[in-house]
mmCIF file of C-alpha atoms in Angstrom:
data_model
loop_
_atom_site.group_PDB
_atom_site.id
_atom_site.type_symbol
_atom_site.label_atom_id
_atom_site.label_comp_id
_atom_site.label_asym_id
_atom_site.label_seq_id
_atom_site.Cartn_x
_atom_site.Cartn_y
_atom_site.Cartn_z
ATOM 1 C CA UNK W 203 -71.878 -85.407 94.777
ATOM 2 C CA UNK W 204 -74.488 -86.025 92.270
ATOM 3 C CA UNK W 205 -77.950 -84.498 93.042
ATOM 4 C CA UNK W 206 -80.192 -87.888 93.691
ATOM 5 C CA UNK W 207 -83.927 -87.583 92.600
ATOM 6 C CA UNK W 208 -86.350 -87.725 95.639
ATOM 7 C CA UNK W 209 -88.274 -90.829 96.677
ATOM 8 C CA UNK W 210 -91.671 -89.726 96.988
ATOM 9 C CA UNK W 211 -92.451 -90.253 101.281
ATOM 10 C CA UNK W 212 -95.316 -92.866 100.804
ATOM 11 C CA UNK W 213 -92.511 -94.857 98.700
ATOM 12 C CA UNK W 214 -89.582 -94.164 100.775
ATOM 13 C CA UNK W 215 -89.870 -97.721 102.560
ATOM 14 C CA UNK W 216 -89.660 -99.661 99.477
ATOM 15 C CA UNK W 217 -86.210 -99.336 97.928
ATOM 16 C CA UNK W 218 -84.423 -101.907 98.439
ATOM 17 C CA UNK W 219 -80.522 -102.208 97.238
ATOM 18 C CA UNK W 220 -79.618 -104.224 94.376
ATOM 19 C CA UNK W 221 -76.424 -105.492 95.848
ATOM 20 C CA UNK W 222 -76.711 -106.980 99.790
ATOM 21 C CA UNK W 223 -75.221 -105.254 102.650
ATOM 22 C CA UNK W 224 -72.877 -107.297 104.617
ATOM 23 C CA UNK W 225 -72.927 -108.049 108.172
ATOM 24 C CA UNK W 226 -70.172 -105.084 109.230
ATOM 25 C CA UNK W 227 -72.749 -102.456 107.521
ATOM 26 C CA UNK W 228 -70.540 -102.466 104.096
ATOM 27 C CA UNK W 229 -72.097 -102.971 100.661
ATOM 28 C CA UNK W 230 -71.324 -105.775 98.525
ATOM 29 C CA UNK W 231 -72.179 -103.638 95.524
ATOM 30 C CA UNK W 232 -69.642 -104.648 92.983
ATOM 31 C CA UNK W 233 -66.953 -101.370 92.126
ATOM 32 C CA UNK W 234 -68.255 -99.731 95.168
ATOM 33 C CA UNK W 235 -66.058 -96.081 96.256
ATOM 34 C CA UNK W 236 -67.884 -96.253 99.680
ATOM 35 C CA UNK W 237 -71.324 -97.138 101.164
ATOM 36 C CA UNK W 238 -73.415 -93.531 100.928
ATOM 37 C CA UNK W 239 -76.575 -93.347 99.312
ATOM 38 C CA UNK W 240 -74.937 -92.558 95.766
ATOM 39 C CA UNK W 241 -73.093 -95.699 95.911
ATOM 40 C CA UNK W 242 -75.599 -97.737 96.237
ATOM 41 C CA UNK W 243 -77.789 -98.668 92.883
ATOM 42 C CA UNK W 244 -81.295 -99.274 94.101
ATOM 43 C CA UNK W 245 -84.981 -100.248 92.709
ATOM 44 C CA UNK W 246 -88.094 -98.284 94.651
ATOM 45 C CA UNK W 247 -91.303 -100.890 94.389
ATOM 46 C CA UNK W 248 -94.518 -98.380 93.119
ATOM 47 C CA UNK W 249 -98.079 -100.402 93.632
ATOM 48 C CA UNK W 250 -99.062 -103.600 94.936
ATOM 49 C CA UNK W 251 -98.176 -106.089 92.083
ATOM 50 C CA UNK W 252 -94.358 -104.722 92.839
ATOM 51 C CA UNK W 253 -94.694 -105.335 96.323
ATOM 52 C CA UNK W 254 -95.566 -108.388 95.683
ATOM 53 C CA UNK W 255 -92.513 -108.854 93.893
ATOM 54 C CA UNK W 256 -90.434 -107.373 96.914
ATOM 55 C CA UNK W 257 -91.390 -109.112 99.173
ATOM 56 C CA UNK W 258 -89.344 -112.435 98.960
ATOM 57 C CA UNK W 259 -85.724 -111.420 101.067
ATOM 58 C CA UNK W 260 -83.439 -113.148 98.543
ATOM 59 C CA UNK W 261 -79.903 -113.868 99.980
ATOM 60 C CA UNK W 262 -77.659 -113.060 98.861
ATOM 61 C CA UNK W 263 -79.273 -111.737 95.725
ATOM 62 C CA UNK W 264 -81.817 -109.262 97.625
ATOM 63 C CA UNK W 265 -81.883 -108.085 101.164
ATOM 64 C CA UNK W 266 -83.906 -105.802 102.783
ATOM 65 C CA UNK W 267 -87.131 -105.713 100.885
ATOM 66 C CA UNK W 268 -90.791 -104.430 102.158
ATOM 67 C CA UNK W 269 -93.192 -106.450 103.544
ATOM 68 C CA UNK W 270 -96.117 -106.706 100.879
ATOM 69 C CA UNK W 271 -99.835 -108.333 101.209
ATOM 70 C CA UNK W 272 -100.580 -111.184 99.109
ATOM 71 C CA UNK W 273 -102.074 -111.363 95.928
ATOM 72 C CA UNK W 274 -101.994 -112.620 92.625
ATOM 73 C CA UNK W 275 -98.511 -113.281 90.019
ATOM 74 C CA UNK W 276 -97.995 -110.012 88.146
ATOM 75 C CA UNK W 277 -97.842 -111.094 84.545
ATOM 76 C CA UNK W 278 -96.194 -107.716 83.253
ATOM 77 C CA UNK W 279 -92.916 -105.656 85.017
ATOM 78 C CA UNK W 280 -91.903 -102.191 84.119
ATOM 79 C CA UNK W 281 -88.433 -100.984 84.951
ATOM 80 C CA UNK W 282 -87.986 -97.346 84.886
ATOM 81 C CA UNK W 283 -84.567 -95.799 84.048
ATOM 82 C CA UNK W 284 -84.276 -92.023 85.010
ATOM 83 C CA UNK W 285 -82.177 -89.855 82.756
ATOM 84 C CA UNK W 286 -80.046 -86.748 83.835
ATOM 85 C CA UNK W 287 -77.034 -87.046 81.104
ATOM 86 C CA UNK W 288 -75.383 -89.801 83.557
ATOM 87 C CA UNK W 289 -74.660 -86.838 85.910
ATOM 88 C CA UNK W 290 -77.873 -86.589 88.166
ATOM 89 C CA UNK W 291 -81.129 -88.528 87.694
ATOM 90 C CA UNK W 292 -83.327 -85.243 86.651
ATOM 91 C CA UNK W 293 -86.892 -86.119 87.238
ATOM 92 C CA UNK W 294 -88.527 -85.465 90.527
ATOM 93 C CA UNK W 295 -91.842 -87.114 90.974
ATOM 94 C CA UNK W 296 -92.558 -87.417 87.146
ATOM 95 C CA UNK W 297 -90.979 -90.689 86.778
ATOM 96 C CA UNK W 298 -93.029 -91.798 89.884
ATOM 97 C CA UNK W 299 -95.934 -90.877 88.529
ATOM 98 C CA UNK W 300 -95.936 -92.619 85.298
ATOM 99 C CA UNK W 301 -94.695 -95.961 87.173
ATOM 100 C CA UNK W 302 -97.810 -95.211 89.364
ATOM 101 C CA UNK W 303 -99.936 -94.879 86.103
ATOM 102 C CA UNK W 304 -98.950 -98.701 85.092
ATOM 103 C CA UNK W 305 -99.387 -100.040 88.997
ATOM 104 C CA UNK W 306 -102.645 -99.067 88.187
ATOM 105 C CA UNK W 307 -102.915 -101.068 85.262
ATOM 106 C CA UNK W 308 -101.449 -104.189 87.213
ATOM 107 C CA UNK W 309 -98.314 -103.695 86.297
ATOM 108 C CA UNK W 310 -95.500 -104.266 88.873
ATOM 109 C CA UNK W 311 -93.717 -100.871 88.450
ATOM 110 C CA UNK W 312 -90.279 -100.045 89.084
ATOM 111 C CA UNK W 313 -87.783 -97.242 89.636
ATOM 112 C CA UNK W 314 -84.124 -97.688 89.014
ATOM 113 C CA UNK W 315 -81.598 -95.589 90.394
ATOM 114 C CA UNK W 316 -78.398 -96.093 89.264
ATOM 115 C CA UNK W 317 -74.512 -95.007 89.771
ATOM 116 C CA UNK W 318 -73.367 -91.535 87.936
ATOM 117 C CA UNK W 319 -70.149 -90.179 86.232
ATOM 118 C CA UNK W 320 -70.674 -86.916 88.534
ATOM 119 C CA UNK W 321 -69.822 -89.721 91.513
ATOM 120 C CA UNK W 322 -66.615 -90.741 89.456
ATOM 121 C CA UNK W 323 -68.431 -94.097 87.982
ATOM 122 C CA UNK W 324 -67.999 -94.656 85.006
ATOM 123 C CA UNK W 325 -67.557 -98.161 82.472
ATOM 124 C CA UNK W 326 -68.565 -100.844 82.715
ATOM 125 C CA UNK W 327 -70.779 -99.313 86.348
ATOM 126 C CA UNK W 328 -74.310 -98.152 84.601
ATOM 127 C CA UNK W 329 -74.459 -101.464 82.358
ATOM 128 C CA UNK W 330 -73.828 -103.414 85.273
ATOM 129 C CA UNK W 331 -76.422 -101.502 87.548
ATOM 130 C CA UNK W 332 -78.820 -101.896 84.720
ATOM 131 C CA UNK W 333 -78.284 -105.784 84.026
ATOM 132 C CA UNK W 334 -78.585 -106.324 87.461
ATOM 133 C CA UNK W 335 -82.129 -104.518 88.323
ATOM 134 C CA UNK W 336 -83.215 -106.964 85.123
ATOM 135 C CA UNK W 337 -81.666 -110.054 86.947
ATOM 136 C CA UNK W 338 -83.168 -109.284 90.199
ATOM 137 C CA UNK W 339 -86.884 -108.536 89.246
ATOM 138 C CA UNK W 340 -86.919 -111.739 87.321
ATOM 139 C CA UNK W 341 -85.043 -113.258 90.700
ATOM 140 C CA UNK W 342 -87.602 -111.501 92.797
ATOM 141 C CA UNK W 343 -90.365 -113.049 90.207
ATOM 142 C CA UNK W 344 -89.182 -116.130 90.280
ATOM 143 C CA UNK W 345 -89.215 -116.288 94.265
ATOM 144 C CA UNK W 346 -92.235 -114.632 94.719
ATOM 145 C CA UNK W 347 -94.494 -117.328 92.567
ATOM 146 C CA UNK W 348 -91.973 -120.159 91.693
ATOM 147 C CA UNK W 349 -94.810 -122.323 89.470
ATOM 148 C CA UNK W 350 -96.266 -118.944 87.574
ATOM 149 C CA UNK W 351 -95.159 -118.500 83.782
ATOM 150 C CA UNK W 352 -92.482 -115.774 83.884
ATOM 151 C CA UNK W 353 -93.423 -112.220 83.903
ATOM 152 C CA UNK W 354 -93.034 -110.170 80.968
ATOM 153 C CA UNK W 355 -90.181 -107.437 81.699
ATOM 154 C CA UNK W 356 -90.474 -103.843 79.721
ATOM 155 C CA UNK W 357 -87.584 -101.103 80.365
ATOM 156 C CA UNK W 358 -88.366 -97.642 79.601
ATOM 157 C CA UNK W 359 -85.663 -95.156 79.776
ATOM 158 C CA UNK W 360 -85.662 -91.341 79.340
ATOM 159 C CA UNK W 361 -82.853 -89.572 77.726
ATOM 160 C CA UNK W 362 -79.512 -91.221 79.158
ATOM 161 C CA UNK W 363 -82.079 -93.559 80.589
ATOM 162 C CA UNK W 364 -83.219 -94.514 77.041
ATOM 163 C CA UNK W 365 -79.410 -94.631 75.969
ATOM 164 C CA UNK W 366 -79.076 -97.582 78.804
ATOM 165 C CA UNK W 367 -82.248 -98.675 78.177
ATOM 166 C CA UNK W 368 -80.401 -99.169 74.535
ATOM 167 C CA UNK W 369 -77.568 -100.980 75.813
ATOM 168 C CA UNK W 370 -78.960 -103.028 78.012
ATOM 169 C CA UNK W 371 -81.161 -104.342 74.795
ATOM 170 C CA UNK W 372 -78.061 -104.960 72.749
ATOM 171 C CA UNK W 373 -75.613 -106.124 75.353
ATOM 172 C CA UNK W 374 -77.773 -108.630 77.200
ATOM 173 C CA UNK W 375 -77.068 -112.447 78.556
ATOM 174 C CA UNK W 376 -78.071 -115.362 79.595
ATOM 175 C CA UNK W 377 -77.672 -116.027 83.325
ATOM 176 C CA UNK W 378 -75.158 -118.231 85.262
ATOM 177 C CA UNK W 379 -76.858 -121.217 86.290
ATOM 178 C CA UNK W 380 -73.940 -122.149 88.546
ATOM 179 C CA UNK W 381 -73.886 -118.533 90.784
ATOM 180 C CA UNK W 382 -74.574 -119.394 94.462
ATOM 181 C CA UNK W 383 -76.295 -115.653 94.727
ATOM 182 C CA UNK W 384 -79.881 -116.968 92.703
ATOM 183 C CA UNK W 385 -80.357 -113.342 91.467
ATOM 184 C CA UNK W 386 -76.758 -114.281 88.738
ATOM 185 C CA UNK W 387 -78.621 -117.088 87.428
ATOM 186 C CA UNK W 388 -80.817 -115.119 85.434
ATOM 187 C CA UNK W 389 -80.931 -113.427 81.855
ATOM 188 C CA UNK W 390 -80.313 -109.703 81.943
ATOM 189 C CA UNK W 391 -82.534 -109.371 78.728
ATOM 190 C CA UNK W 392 -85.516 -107.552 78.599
ATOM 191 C CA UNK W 393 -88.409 -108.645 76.736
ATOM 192 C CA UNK W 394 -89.309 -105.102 75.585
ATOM 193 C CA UNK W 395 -87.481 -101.662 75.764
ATOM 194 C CA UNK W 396 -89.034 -97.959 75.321
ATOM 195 C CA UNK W 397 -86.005 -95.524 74.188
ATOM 196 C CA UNK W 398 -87.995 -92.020 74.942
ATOM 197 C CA UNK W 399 -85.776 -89.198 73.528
ATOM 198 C CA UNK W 400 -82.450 -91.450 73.729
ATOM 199 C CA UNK W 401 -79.170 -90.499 72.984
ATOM 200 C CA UNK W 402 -78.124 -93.737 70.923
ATOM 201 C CA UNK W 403 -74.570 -93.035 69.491
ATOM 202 C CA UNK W 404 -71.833 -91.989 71.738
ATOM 203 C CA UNK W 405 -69.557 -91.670 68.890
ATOM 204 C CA UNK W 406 -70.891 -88.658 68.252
ATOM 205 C CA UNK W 407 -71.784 -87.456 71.612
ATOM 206 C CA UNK W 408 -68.003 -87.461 72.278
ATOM 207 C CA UNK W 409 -68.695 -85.226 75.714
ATOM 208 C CA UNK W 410 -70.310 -88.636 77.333
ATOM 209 C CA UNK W 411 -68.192 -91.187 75.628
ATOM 210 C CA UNK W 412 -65.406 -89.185 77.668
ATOM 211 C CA UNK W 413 -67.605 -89.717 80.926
ATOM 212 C CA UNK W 414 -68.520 -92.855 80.327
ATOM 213 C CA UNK W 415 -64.837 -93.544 79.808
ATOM 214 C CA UNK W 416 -63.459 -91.298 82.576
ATOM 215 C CA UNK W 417 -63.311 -87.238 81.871
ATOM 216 C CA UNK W 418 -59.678 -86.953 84.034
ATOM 217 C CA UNK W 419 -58.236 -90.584 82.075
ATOM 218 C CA UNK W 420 -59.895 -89.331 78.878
ATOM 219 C CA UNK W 421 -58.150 -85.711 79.351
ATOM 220 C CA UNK W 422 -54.806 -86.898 79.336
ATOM 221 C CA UNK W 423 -55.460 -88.845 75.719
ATOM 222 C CA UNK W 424 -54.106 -87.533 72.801
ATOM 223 C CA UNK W 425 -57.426 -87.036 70.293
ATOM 224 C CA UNK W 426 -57.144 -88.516 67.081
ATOM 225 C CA UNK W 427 -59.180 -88.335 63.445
ATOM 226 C CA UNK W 428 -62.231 -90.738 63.359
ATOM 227 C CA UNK W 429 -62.602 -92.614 60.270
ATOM 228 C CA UNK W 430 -66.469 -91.811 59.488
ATOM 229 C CA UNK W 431 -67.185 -95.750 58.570
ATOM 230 C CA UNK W 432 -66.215 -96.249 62.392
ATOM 231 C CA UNK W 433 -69.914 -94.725 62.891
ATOM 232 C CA UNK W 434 -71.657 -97.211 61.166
ATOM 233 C CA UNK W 435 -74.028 -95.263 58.651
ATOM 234 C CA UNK W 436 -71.568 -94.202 55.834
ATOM 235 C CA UNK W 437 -70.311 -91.023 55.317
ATOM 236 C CA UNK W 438 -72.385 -88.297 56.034
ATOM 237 C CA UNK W 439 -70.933 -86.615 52.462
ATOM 238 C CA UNK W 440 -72.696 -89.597 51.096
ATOM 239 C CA UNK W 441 -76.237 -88.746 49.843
ATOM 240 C CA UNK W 442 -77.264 -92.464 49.468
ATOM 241 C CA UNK W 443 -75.555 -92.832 52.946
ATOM 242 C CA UNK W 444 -77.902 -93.653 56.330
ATOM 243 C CA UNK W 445 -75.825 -90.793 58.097
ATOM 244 C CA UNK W 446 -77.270 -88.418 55.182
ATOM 245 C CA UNK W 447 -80.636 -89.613 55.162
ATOM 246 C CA UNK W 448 -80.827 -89.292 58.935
ATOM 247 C CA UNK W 449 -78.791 -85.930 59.230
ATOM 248 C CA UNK W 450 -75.902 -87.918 61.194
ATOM 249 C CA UNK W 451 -73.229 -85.279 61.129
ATOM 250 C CA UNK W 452 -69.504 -86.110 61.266
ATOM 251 C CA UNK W 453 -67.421 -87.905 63.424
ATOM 252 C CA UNK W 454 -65.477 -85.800 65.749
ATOM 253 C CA UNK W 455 -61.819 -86.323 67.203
ATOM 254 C CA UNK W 456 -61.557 -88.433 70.488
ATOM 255 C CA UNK W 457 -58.553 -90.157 71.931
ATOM 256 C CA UNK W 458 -58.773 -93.792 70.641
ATOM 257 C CA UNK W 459 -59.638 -95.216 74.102
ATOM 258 C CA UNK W 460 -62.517 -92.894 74.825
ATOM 259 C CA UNK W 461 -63.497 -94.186 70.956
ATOM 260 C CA UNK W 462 -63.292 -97.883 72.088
ATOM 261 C CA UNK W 463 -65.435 -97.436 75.257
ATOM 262 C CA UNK W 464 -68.300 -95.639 72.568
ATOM 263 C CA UNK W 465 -68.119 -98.060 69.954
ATOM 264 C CA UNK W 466 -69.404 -100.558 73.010
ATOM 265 C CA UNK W 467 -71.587 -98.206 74.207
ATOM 266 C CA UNK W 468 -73.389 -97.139 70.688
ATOM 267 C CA UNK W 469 -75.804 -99.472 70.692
ATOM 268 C CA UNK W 470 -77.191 -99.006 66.509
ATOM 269 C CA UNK W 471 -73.644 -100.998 65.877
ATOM 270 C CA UNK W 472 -74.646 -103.993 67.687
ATOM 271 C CA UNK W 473 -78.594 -104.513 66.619
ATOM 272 C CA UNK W 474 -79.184 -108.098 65.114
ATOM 273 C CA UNK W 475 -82.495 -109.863 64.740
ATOM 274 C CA UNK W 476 -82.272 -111.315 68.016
ATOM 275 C CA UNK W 477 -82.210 -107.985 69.632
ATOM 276 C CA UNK W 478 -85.845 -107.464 71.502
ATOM 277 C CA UNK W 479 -88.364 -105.184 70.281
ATOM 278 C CA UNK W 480 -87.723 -101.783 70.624
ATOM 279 C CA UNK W 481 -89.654 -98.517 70.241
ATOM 280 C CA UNK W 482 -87.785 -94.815 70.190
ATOM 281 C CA UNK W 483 -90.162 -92.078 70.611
ATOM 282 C CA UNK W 484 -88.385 -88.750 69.664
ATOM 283 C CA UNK W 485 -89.363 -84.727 69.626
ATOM 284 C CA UNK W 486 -88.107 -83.199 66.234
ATOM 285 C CA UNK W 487 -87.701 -79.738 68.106
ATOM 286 C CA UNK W 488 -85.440 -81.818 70.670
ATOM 287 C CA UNK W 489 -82.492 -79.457 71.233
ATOM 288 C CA UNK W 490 -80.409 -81.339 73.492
ATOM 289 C CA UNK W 491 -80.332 -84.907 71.875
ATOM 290 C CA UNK W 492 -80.578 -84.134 68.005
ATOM 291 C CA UNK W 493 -83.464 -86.555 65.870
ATOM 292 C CA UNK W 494 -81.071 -88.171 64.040
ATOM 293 C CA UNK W 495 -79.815 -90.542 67.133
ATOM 294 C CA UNK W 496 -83.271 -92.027 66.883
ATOM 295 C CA UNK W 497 -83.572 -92.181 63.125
ATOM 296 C CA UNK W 498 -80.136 -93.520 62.938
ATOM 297 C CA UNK W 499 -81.183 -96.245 65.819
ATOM 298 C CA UNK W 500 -84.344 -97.163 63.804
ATOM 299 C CA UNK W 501 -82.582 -97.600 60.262
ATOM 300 C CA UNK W 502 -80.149 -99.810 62.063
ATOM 301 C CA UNK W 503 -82.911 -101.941 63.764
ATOM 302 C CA UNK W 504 -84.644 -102.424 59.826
ATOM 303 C CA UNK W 505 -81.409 -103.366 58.438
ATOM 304 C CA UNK W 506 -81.008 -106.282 61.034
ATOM 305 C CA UNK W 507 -84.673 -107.512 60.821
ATOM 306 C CA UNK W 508 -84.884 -107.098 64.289
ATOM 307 C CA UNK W 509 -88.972 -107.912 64.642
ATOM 308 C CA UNK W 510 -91.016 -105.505 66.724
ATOM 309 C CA UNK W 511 -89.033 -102.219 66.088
ATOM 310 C CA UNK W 512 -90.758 -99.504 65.631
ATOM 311 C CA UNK W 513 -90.280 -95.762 65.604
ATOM 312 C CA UNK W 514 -92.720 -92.732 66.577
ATOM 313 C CA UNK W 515 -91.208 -89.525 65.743
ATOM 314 C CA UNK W 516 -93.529 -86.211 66.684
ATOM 315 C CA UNK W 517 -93.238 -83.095 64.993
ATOM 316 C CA UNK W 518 -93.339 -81.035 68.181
ATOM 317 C CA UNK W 519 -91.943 -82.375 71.509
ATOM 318 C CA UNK W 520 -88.737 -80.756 73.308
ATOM 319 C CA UNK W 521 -86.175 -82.702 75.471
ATOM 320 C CA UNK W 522 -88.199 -84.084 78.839
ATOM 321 C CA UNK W 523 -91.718 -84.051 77.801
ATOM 322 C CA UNK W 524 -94.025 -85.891 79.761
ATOM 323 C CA UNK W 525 -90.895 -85.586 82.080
ATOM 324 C CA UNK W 526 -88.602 -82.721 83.637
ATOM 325 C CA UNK W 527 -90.127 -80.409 81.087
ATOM 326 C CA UNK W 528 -93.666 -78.453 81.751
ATOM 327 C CA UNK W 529 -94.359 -79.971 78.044
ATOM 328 C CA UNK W 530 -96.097 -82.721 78.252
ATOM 329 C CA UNK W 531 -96.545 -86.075 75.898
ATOM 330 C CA UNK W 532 -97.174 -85.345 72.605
ATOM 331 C CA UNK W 533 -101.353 -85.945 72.015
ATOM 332 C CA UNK W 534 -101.659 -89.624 71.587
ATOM 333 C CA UNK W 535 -98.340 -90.757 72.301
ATOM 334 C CA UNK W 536 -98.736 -92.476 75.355
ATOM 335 C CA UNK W 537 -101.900 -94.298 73.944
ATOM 336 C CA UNK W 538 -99.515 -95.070 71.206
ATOM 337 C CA UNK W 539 -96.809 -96.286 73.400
ATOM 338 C CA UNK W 540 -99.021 -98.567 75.471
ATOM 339 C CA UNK W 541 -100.736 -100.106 71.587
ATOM 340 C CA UNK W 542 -96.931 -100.836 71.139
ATOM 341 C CA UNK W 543 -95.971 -102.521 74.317
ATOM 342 C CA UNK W 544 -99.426 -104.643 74.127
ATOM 343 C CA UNK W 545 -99.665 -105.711 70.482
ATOM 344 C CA UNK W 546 -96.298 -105.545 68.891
ATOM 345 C CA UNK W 547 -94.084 -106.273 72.377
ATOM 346 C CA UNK W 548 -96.766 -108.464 73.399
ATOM 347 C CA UNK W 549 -96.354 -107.311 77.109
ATOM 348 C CA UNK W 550 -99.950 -107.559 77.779
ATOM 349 C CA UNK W 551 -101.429 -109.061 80.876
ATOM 350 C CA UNK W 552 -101.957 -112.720 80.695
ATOM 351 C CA UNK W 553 -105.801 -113.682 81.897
#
């Protein structure tokens, strides 16, 4: 079993599930293995403006929320999305901390855990834990202050948090007005995503296309030769390319399954103008996700007009700064981050 991140104590009463539990103590939680704490996706409410949120008991949507006092419509929601490489969620208090640092602000913060490949979940389980913490804080929104304007909903992901935070931004949609459970009946799109250090391309991180796809169902795949267009930035042998200009190396071999299941899951093929904004913030000394997943992300996002995208790339900055790592932000970059979200994003507070 997957190592889980610890709740801070003074937050431990304010997860809530993001699936129901039924009346015999089971989950409802959709491709469930069991009911322990790893199978069950959650959201931890940090501040007041998220308990706010919480509050409402949705069925069947949301069940089990906190109590919260009352106070005024949030205008702004953050969703944090841990990374850990899809096998543990790696950030102790850190990502509580910064969730804490927008509560402050007003914000009403959020803390997404979701299901891992270390737990044997793999496609489609982390998109649909993802589009379903968006559904239910807009649910939970909606509930909560029924004749507000809708809140303005920001994911920030870290790592293989930013790589979801990626797909959720390029595989989003629209709700089913129909659904009985009133949490289904709305979009899954965000209105602004942070990709902080994100592995973008799974086609060429061919070790978590095989977990995303399944490492024992991908292991008994013959590989086969990728044709380098298949990656979406040329040929890397090409100097005018976007792979050479980026330093995008070569395709490697995967069995053409595990290749299917990372062509969905590479989210610089699937960027239009109707994608929402989106920032990458990327370390050039990153060791463990190279620069060029961010560079290649950004070209992408130019060549589809998508408005709002922007990329800061910082000279120095290793993988987890501001994070797991004793390095923290790069000077300025969180200033820089927050200019982003407020006048490009527009996820400002409403007054």
């Amino acid at each position: 079993m997957a190592a889980l991140y610890p709740i801070p104590a003074d937050l431990a009463n304010n997860t809530f599930p993001l699936w129901p539990a039924l009346a015999d103590g089971t989950t409802s939680t959709p491709l469930a293995l069991g009911s322990q704490v790893h199978d069950i996706p959650t959201l931890t409410a940090v501040g007041d403006a998220a308990l706010r949120l919480a509050a409402p008991r949705l069925a069947p949507g949301v069940a089990q929320a906190p109590a919260a006092p009352a106070g005024p419509a949030p205008s702004r929601i953050m969703l944090m999305i841990p990374g850990g490489g899809y096998m543990e969620h790696g950030f102790d208090h850190a990502q509580f901390d910064l969730a804490r640092d927008y509560a402050a602000q007003g914000v009403a913060a959020f803390v997404m855990r979701y299901r891992l490949f270390s737990d044997n979940y793999h496609h489609p389980v982390q998109l649909t834990d993802g589009q379903r913490a968006i559904r239910t804080l807009r649910a939970l929104a909606a509930a909560a202050y029924p004749h507000a304007p809708a809140p303005q909903l920001a994911i920030m992901g870290f790592s293989a948090g930013g790589h979801l935070a990626s797909v959720l931004a390029v595989h989003a949609f629209e709700g089913d007005p129909a659904s009985d459970d009133p949490v289904e009946r709305e979009t899954s799109r965000p209105d602004a995503v942070v990709c902080i250090y994100p592995a973008i391309s799974l086609l060429h991180r061919p070790l978590r296309a095989r977990g995303m796809f399944g490492d024992e169902a991908a292991a008994a795949l013959p590989d086969v030769t990728l044709p380098q267009e298949m990656g979406g930035v040329g040929d890397p042998a090409d100097p005018a390319s976007i792979a050479a200009r980026c330093g995008v190396p070569p395709l490697e071999p995967m069995p053409a399954d595990v290749a299917e299941v990372a062509l969905y899951y590479s989210a610089h093929l699937h960027v239009t103008a109707e994608t929402p904004p989106l920032l990458l913030v990327h370390g050039v000394d990153d060791a463990i996700v190279p620069i060029f997943h961010s560079r290649m992300m950004f070209a992408a996002l130019q060549a589809a007009g998508t408005p709002g995208a922007a990329y800061h790339e910082y000279p120095h900055g290793t993988h987890g700064f501001g994070c797991w790592s004793s390095e923290p932000f790069p000077p300025g970059s969180r200033e820089a981050m927050d200019d982003w979200l407020c006048n490009v994003a527009h996820w400002r507070e409403v007054v």
